[in-house]
Amino acid sequence: MMKKVLTTPIKDEDLLSLRVGDVVYLTGTLVTCRDVAHRRLIELGRELPVDLKGLAIFHAGPIVVEKDQGRFEMISIGPTTSMRMEKFEKEFIEHTGVKLIVGKGGMGKNTEEGCRLHKAVHAVFPGGCAVLAATSVEEIEDAQWRDLGMPETLWVSRVKEFGPLIISIDTEGNNLFEENKKIFNQRKLPVIEEINQQIKFIK
């Protein structure tokens, strides 16, 4: 199977064939953008200092070392929990034109609607691989809102085949995590009943 690589700027047609569970990689521009940046834009109405149209954001708090002459080196870049951004994400997608959102764990109906209406996707990056992820960062090209501290700074990185990224919400609003919840809940009911039968003597 050919490796699917999304290259920024990402267009709607690049995403339309993707379905939940598909694995993709990213080449181009990846911007770390998490809690405070979302709140500044949506709640405070502060425009982001980075144009995200057609780009990808990463819900992440990286570890970065500042080198000489204003250069930076990415040491570790692991995902943070995406659900914390859930209440902002639909408006965020609409306002910024971001096409790929990467994080940890699933997101909810607000993000589903944002992805469906504006043709974006959410993807999860495997946990525990933050140092490995940093090896896909070719260069940190910019750093904005450094007053927020290292985890919340908007680190603008050039990446090559960053991933694997598992599509969890597609452009039709399908949600892998919610679909799996239904399947797993159905599977667990007979198991719970069987266990209850085996341990009912404990009462």
PDB file of C-alpha atoms in Angstrom:
ATOM      1  CA  MET A   1       0.000   0.000   0.000  1.00  0.00           C
ATOM      2  CA  MET A   2       1.317   3.440  -0.913  1.00  0.00           C
ATOM      3  CA  LYS A   3       2.060   5.747   2.005  1.00  0.00           C
ATOM      4  CA  LYS A   4      -0.439   8.624   2.085  1.00  0.00           C
ATOM      5  CA  VAL A   5       1.371  11.923   2.616  1.00  0.00           C
ATOM      6  CA  LEU A   6      -0.470  15.215   3.048  1.00  0.00           C
ATOM      7  CA  THR A   7       1.573  18.222   1.954  1.00  0.00           C
ATOM      8  CA  THR A   8       0.799  21.776   3.048  1.00  0.00           C
ATOM      9  CA  PRO A   9      -0.968  23.821   1.928  1.00  0.00           C
ATOM     10  CA  ILE A  10      -3.664  21.145   2.239  1.00  0.00           C
ATOM     11  CA  LYS A  11      -6.679  21.481  -0.057  1.00  0.00           C
ATOM     12  CA  ASP A  12     -10.210  20.166   0.471  1.00  0.00           C
ATOM     13  CA  GLU A  13      -9.741  17.561  -2.252  1.00  0.00           C
ATOM     14  CA  ASP A  14      -6.705  16.155  -0.424  1.00  0.00           C
ATOM     15  CA  LEU A  15      -8.957  15.168   2.467  1.00  0.00           C
ATOM     16  CA  LEU A  16     -12.253  14.111   0.898  1.00  0.00           C
ATOM     17  CA  SER A  17     -11.214  10.502   0.277  1.00  0.00           C
ATOM     18  CA  LEU A  18      -9.883   9.988   3.811  1.00  0.00           C
ATOM     19  CA  ARG A  19     -11.934   7.905   6.229  1.00  0.00           C
ATOM     20  CA  VAL A  20     -11.623   7.300   9.944  1.00  0.00           C
ATOM     21  CA  GLY A  21      -8.915   4.752  10.658  1.00  0.00           C
ATOM     22  CA  ASP A  22      -6.792   5.761   7.662  1.00  0.00           C
ATOM     23  CA  VAL A  23      -3.116   6.418   8.359  1.00  0.00           C
ATOM     24  CA  VAL A  24      -1.434   9.482   6.876  1.00  0.00           C
ATOM     25  CA  TYR A  25       1.804  11.436   7.217  1.00  0.00           C
ATOM     26  CA  LEU A  26       2.409  15.172   7.003  1.00  0.00           C
ATOM     27  CA  THR A  27       5.050  17.081   5.066  1.00  0.00           C
ATOM     28  CA  GLY A  28       5.245  20.858   5.237  1.00  0.00           C
ATOM     29  CA  THR A  29       4.241  23.247   8.009  1.00  0.00           C
ATOM     30  CA  LEU A  30       3.081  22.069  11.430  1.00  0.00           C
ATOM     31  CA  VAL A  31       2.222  24.614  14.151  1.00  0.00           C
ATOM     32  CA  THR A  32       1.857  23.708  17.807  1.00  0.00           C
ATOM     33  CA  CYS A  33      -1.350  25.300  19.042  1.00  0.00           C
ATOM     34  CA  ARG A  34      -3.155  24.359  22.228  1.00  0.00           C
ATOM     35  CA  ASP A  35      -5.251  25.735  25.107  1.00  0.00           C
ATOM     36  CA  VAL A  36      -4.274  29.367  25.502  1.00  0.00           C
ATOM     37  CA  ALA A  37      -3.912  30.079  21.782  1.00  0.00           C
ATOM     38  CA  HIS A  38      -7.441  28.742  21.245  1.00  0.00           C
ATOM     39  CA  ARG A  39      -8.785  30.880  24.081  1.00  0.00           C
ATOM     40  CA  ARG A  40      -7.006  34.003  22.850  1.00  0.00           C
ATOM     41  CA  LEU A  41      -8.546  33.629  19.409  1.00  0.00           C
ATOM     42  CA  ILE A  42     -12.077  32.508  20.312  1.00  0.00           C
ATOM     43  CA  GLU A  43     -12.711  34.111  23.702  1.00  0.00           C
ATOM     44  CA  LEU A  44     -10.537  37.214  23.494  1.00  0.00           C
ATOM     45  CA  GLY A  45     -10.743  37.862  19.763  1.00  0.00           C
ATOM     46  CA  ARG A  46      -6.984  38.140  19.329  1.00  0.00           C
ATOM     47  CA  GLU A  47      -5.840  37.226  15.845  1.00  0.00           C
ATOM     48  CA  LEU A  48      -3.218  34.522  15.672  1.00  0.00           C
ATOM     49  CA  PRO A  49       0.237  35.721  14.602  1.00  0.00           C
ATOM     50  CA  VAL A  50       0.442  32.752  12.200  1.00  0.00           C
ATOM     51  CA  ASP A  51      -1.786  32.259   9.148  1.00  0.00           C
ATOM     52  CA  LEU A  52      -3.067  28.690   9.481  1.00  0.00           C
ATOM     53  CA  LYS A  53      -5.056  28.500   6.247  1.00  0.00           C
ATOM     54  CA  GLY A  54      -4.357  25.145   4.624  1.00  0.00           C
ATOM     55  CA  LEU A  55      -1.944  24.164   7.392  1.00  0.00           C
ATOM     56  CA  ALA A  56      -1.837  21.696  10.275  1.00  0.00           C
ATOM     57  CA  ILE A  57      -1.846  22.307  14.022  1.00  0.00           C
ATOM     58  CA  PHE A  58      -0.610  20.014  16.764  1.00  0.00           C
ATOM     59  CA  HIS A  59      -2.154  19.956  20.235  1.00  0.00           C
ATOM     60  CA  ALA A  60       1.246  19.557  21.854  1.00  0.00           C
ATOM     61  CA  GLY A  61       3.607  20.968  24.448  1.00  0.00           C
ATOM     62  CA  PRO A  62       7.082  20.404  23.039  1.00  0.00           C
ATOM     63  CA  ILE A  63      10.501  20.614  24.616  1.00  0.00           C
ATOM     64  CA  VAL A  64      12.659  23.044  22.641  1.00  0.00           C
ATOM     65  CA  VAL A  65      16.257  24.143  23.094  1.00  0.00           C
ATOM     66  CA  GLU A  66      17.304  27.604  21.964  1.00  0.00           C
ATOM     67  CA  LYS A  67      20.551  27.528  20.018  1.00  0.00           C
ATOM     68  CA  ASP A  68      22.792  30.388  18.941  1.00  0.00           C
ATOM     69  CA  GLN A  69      21.693  33.152  16.567  1.00  0.00           C
ATOM     70  CA  GLY A  70      18.020  32.694  17.432  1.00  0.00           C
ATOM     71  CA  ARG A  71      17.787  29.136  16.157  1.00  0.00           C
ATOM     72  CA  PHE A  72      15.831  26.403  17.921  1.00  0.00           C
ATOM     73  CA  GLU A  73      16.045  22.623  18.137  1.00  0.00           C
ATOM     74  CA  MET A  74      13.049  20.369  18.741  1.00  0.00           C
ATOM     75  CA  ILE A  75      13.932  17.800  21.406  1.00  0.00           C
ATOM     76  CA  SER A  76      10.541  16.263  22.077  1.00  0.00           C
ATOM     77  CA  ILE A  77       7.063  16.890  20.690  1.00  0.00           C
ATOM     78  CA  GLY A  78       4.275  14.697  22.030  1.00  0.00           C
ATOM     79  CA  PRO A  79       0.513  15.191  21.799  1.00  0.00           C
ATOM     80  CA  THR A  80      -1.640  16.598  24.566  1.00  0.00           C
ATOM     81  CA  THR A  81      -5.312  15.756  25.131  1.00  0.00           C
ATOM     82  CA  SER A  82      -7.354  17.173  22.262  1.00  0.00           C
ATOM     83  CA  MET A  83     -10.655  17.128  24.159  1.00  0.00           C
ATOM     84  CA  ARG A  84      -9.540  20.197  26.108  1.00  0.00           C
ATOM     85  CA  MET A  85      -9.886  22.194  22.886  1.00  0.00           C
ATOM     86  CA  GLU A  86     -13.284  20.708  21.997  1.00  0.00           C
ATOM     87  CA  LYS A  87     -15.421  23.725  22.907  1.00  0.00           C
ATOM     88  CA  PHE A  88     -13.265  25.973  20.694  1.00  0.00           C
ATOM     89  CA  GLU A  89     -12.489  23.780  17.718  1.00  0.00           C
ATOM     90  CA  LYS A  90     -15.481  24.355  15.445  1.00  0.00           C
ATOM     91  CA  GLU A  91     -15.038  28.150  15.591  1.00  0.00           C
ATOM     92  CA  PHE A  92     -11.272  27.725  15.381  1.00  0.00           C
ATOM     93  CA  ILE A  93     -11.532  25.708  12.154  1.00  0.00           C
ATOM     94  CA  GLU A  94     -13.997  28.187  10.674  1.00  0.00           C
ATOM     95  CA  HIS A  95     -11.905  31.228  11.583  1.00  0.00           C
ATOM     96  CA  THR A  96      -8.448  29.960  10.649  1.00  0.00           C
ATOM     97  CA  GLY A  97      -9.007  27.630   7.706  1.00  0.00           C
ATOM     98  CA  VAL A  98      -6.809  24.972   9.344  1.00  0.00           C
ATOM     99  CA  LYS A  99      -7.164  21.619   7.574  1.00  0.00           C
ATOM    100  CA  LEU A 100      -5.449  19.079   9.829  1.00  0.00           C
ATOM    101  CA  ILE A 101      -5.694  18.960  13.614  1.00  0.00           C
ATOM    102  CA  VAL A 102      -3.424  16.499  15.409  1.00  0.00           C
ATOM    103  CA  GLY A 103      -3.588  15.523  19.052  1.00  0.00           C
ATOM    104  CA  LYS A 104      -4.173  12.754  21.572  1.00  0.00           C
ATOM    105  CA  GLY A 105      -7.495  11.002  22.115  1.00  0.00           C
ATOM    106  CA  GLY A 106     -10.792  11.786  20.498  1.00  0.00           C
ATOM    107  CA  MET A 107     -12.845  14.939  20.108  1.00  0.00           C
ATOM    108  CA  GLY A 108     -16.607  15.483  20.170  1.00  0.00           C
ATOM    109  CA  LYS A 109     -19.612  16.766  18.254  1.00  0.00           C
ATOM    110  CA  ASN A 110     -18.366  20.348  18.045  1.00  0.00           C
ATOM    111  CA  THR A 111     -15.249  19.249  16.173  1.00  0.00           C
ATOM    112  CA  GLU A 112     -17.228  16.736  14.110  1.00  0.00           C
ATOM    113  CA  GLU A 113     -19.406  19.581  12.842  1.00  0.00           C
ATOM    114  CA  GLY A 114     -16.450  21.857  12.196  1.00  0.00           C
ATOM    115  CA  CYS A 115     -14.703  19.166  10.153  1.00  0.00           C
ATOM    116  CA  ARG A 116     -17.873  18.371   8.195  1.00  0.00           C
ATOM    117  CA  LEU A 117     -18.770  21.983   7.398  1.00  0.00           C
ATOM    118  CA  HIS A 118     -15.275  23.211   6.583  1.00  0.00           C
ATOM    119  CA  LYS A 119     -13.640  20.033   5.232  1.00  0.00           C
ATOM    120  CA  ALA A 120     -10.988  19.437   7.854  1.00  0.00           C
ATOM    121  CA  VAL A 121      -9.857  16.323   9.721  1.00  0.00           C
ATOM    122  CA  HIS A 122      -8.678  15.414  13.189  1.00  0.00           C
ATOM    123  CA  ALA A 123      -5.959  12.803  13.624  1.00  0.00           C
ATOM    124  CA  VAL A 124      -4.255  11.177  16.577  1.00  0.00           C
ATOM    125  CA  PHE A 125      -0.524  10.737  16.984  1.00  0.00           C
ATOM    126  CA  PRO A 126       0.585   7.677  19.003  1.00  0.00           C
ATOM    127  CA  GLY A 127       1.366   8.481  22.622  1.00  0.00           C
ATOM    128  CA  GLY A 128       4.797   7.789  24.079  1.00  0.00           C
ATOM    129  CA  CYS A 129       6.646   8.678  20.862  1.00  0.00           C
ATOM    130  CA  ALA A 130       7.485  12.332  21.506  1.00  0.00           C
ATOM    131  CA  VAL A 131      11.242  11.997  20.988  1.00  0.00           C
ATOM    132  CA  LEU A 132      10.715   9.982  17.819  1.00  0.00           C
ATOM    133  CA  ALA A 133       8.282  12.628  16.557  1.00  0.00           C
ATOM    134  CA  ALA A 134      10.957  15.294  16.962  1.00  0.00           C
ATOM    135  CA  THR A 135      13.145  13.505  14.425  1.00  0.00           C
ATOM    136  CA  SER A 136      10.576  14.412  11.728  1.00  0.00           C
ATOM    137  CA  VAL A 137      11.042  18.130  12.469  1.00  0.00           C
ATOM    138  CA  GLU A 138      13.540  19.429   9.942  1.00  0.00           C
ATOM    139  CA  GLU A 139      13.589  22.983  11.283  1.00  0.00           C
ATOM    140  CA  ILE A 140      11.732  25.321  13.618  1.00  0.00           C
ATOM    141  CA  GLU A 141      11.094  28.281  11.360  1.00  0.00           C
ATOM    142  CA  ASP A 142       9.352  30.632  13.776  1.00  0.00           C
ATOM    143  CA  ALA A 143       8.170  31.011  17.379  1.00  0.00           C
ATOM    144  CA  GLN A 144       5.234  33.268  18.261  1.00  0.00           C
ATOM    145  CA  TRP A 145       3.610  34.211  21.589  1.00  0.00           C
ATOM    146  CA  ARG A 146       6.658  33.130  23.547  1.00  0.00           C
ATOM    147  CA  ASP A 147       5.228  35.046  26.496  1.00  0.00           C
ATOM    148  CA  LEU A 148       3.013  31.998  27.041  1.00  0.00           C
ATOM    149  CA  GLY A 149       5.978  29.796  27.915  1.00  0.00           C
ATOM    150  CA  MET A 150       7.461  26.865  26.054  1.00  0.00           C
ATOM    151  CA  PRO A 151       4.424  24.512  26.048  1.00  0.00           C
ATOM    152  CA  GLU A 152       1.979  27.148  24.760  1.00  0.00           C
ATOM    153  CA  THR A 153       4.236  28.971  22.283  1.00  0.00           C
ATOM    154  CA  LEU A 154       3.206  28.689  18.654  1.00  0.00           C
ATOM    155  CA  TRP A 155       6.187  26.750  17.301  1.00  0.00           C
ATOM    156  CA  VAL A 156       6.129  26.826  13.503  1.00  0.00           C
ATOM    157  CA  SER A 157       8.004  23.794  12.226  1.00  0.00           C
ATOM    158  CA  ARG A 158       8.875  22.334   8.864  1.00  0.00           C
ATOM    159  CA  VAL A 159       8.304  18.589   9.027  1.00  0.00           C
ATOM    160  CA  LYS A 160       8.868  15.677   6.669  1.00  0.00           C
ATOM    161  CA  GLU A 161       6.554  12.651   6.743  1.00  0.00           C
ATOM    162  CA  PHE A 162       5.478  13.439  10.291  1.00  0.00           C
ATOM    163  CA  GLY A 163       3.424  10.569  11.659  1.00  0.00           C
ATOM    164  CA  PRO A 164       1.883   8.057  11.662  1.00  0.00           C
ATOM    165  CA  LEU A 165      -1.349  10.021  12.068  1.00  0.00           C
ATOM    166  CA  ILE A 166      -4.582   8.060  12.447  1.00  0.00           C
ATOM    167  CA  ILE A 167      -7.666   9.860  11.120  1.00  0.00           C
ATOM    168  CA  SER A 168     -10.188  10.011  13.969  1.00  0.00           C
ATOM    169  CA  ILE A 169     -12.683  12.511  12.483  1.00  0.00           C
ATOM    170  CA  ASP A 170     -13.084  12.754   8.711  1.00  0.00           C
ATOM    171  CA  THR A 171     -14.634  15.385   6.454  1.00  0.00           C
ATOM    172  CA  GLU A 172     -18.045  13.732   6.772  1.00  0.00           C
ATOM    173  CA  GLY A 173     -17.965  14.106  10.546  1.00  0.00           C
ATOM    174  CA  ASN A 174     -17.488  10.397  11.221  1.00  0.00           C
ATOM    175  CA  ASN A 175     -15.806   9.884  14.585  1.00  0.00           C
ATOM    176  CA  LEU A 176     -13.611   6.821  15.126  1.00  0.00           C
ATOM    177  CA  PHE A 177     -13.612   7.079  18.914  1.00  0.00           C
ATOM    178  CA  GLU A 178     -17.387   7.374  19.148  1.00  0.00           C
ATOM    179  CA  GLU A 179     -17.894   4.496  16.723  1.00  0.00           C
ATOM    180  CA  ASN A 180     -15.515   2.320  18.735  1.00  0.00           C
ATOM    181  CA  LYS A 181     -17.290   3.200  21.991  1.00  0.00           C
ATOM    182  CA  LYS A 182     -20.534   1.771  20.606  1.00  0.00           C
ATOM    183  CA  ILE A 183     -18.803  -1.423  19.436  1.00  0.00           C
ATOM    184  CA  PHE A 184     -16.897  -1.948  22.676  1.00  0.00           C
ATOM    185  CA  ASN A 185     -19.957  -1.246  24.838  1.00  0.00           C
ATOM    186  CA  GLN A 186     -21.926  -3.871  22.897  1.00  0.00           C
ATOM    187  CA  ARG A 187     -19.124  -6.378  23.322  1.00  0.00           C
ATOM    188  CA  LYS A 188     -18.703  -5.802  27.042  1.00  0.00           C
ATOM    189  CA  LEU A 189     -22.329  -6.389  28.055  1.00  0.00           C
ATOM    190  CA  PRO A 190     -22.327 -10.193  27.607  1.00  0.00           C
ATOM    191  CA  VAL A 191     -18.881 -10.383  29.212  1.00  0.00           C
ATOM    192  CA  ILE A 192     -20.106  -8.467  32.254  1.00  0.00           C
ATOM    193  CA  GLU A 193     -23.120 -10.759  32.486  1.00  0.00           C
ATOM    194  CA  GLU A 194     -20.908 -13.836  32.315  1.00  0.00           C
ATOM    195  CA  ILE A 195     -18.620 -12.498  35.045  1.00  0.00           C
ATOM    196  CA  ASN A 196     -21.623 -11.634  37.239  1.00  0.00           C
ATOM    197  CA  GLN A 197     -22.867 -15.204  36.954  1.00  0.00           C
ATOM    198  CA  GLN A 198     -19.487 -16.562  37.988  1.00  0.00           C
ATOM    199  CA  ILE A 199     -19.080 -14.337  41.041  1.00  0.00           C
ATOM    200  CA  LYS A 200     -22.673 -14.054  42.275  1.00  0.00           C
ATOM    201  CA  PHE A 201     -21.802 -16.294  45.213  1.00  0.00           C
ATOM    202  CA  ILE A 202     -19.750 -13.392  46.624  1.00  0.00           C
ATOM    203  CA  LYS A 203     -22.970 -11.637  47.633  1.00  0.00           C
TER     204      LYS A 203
END
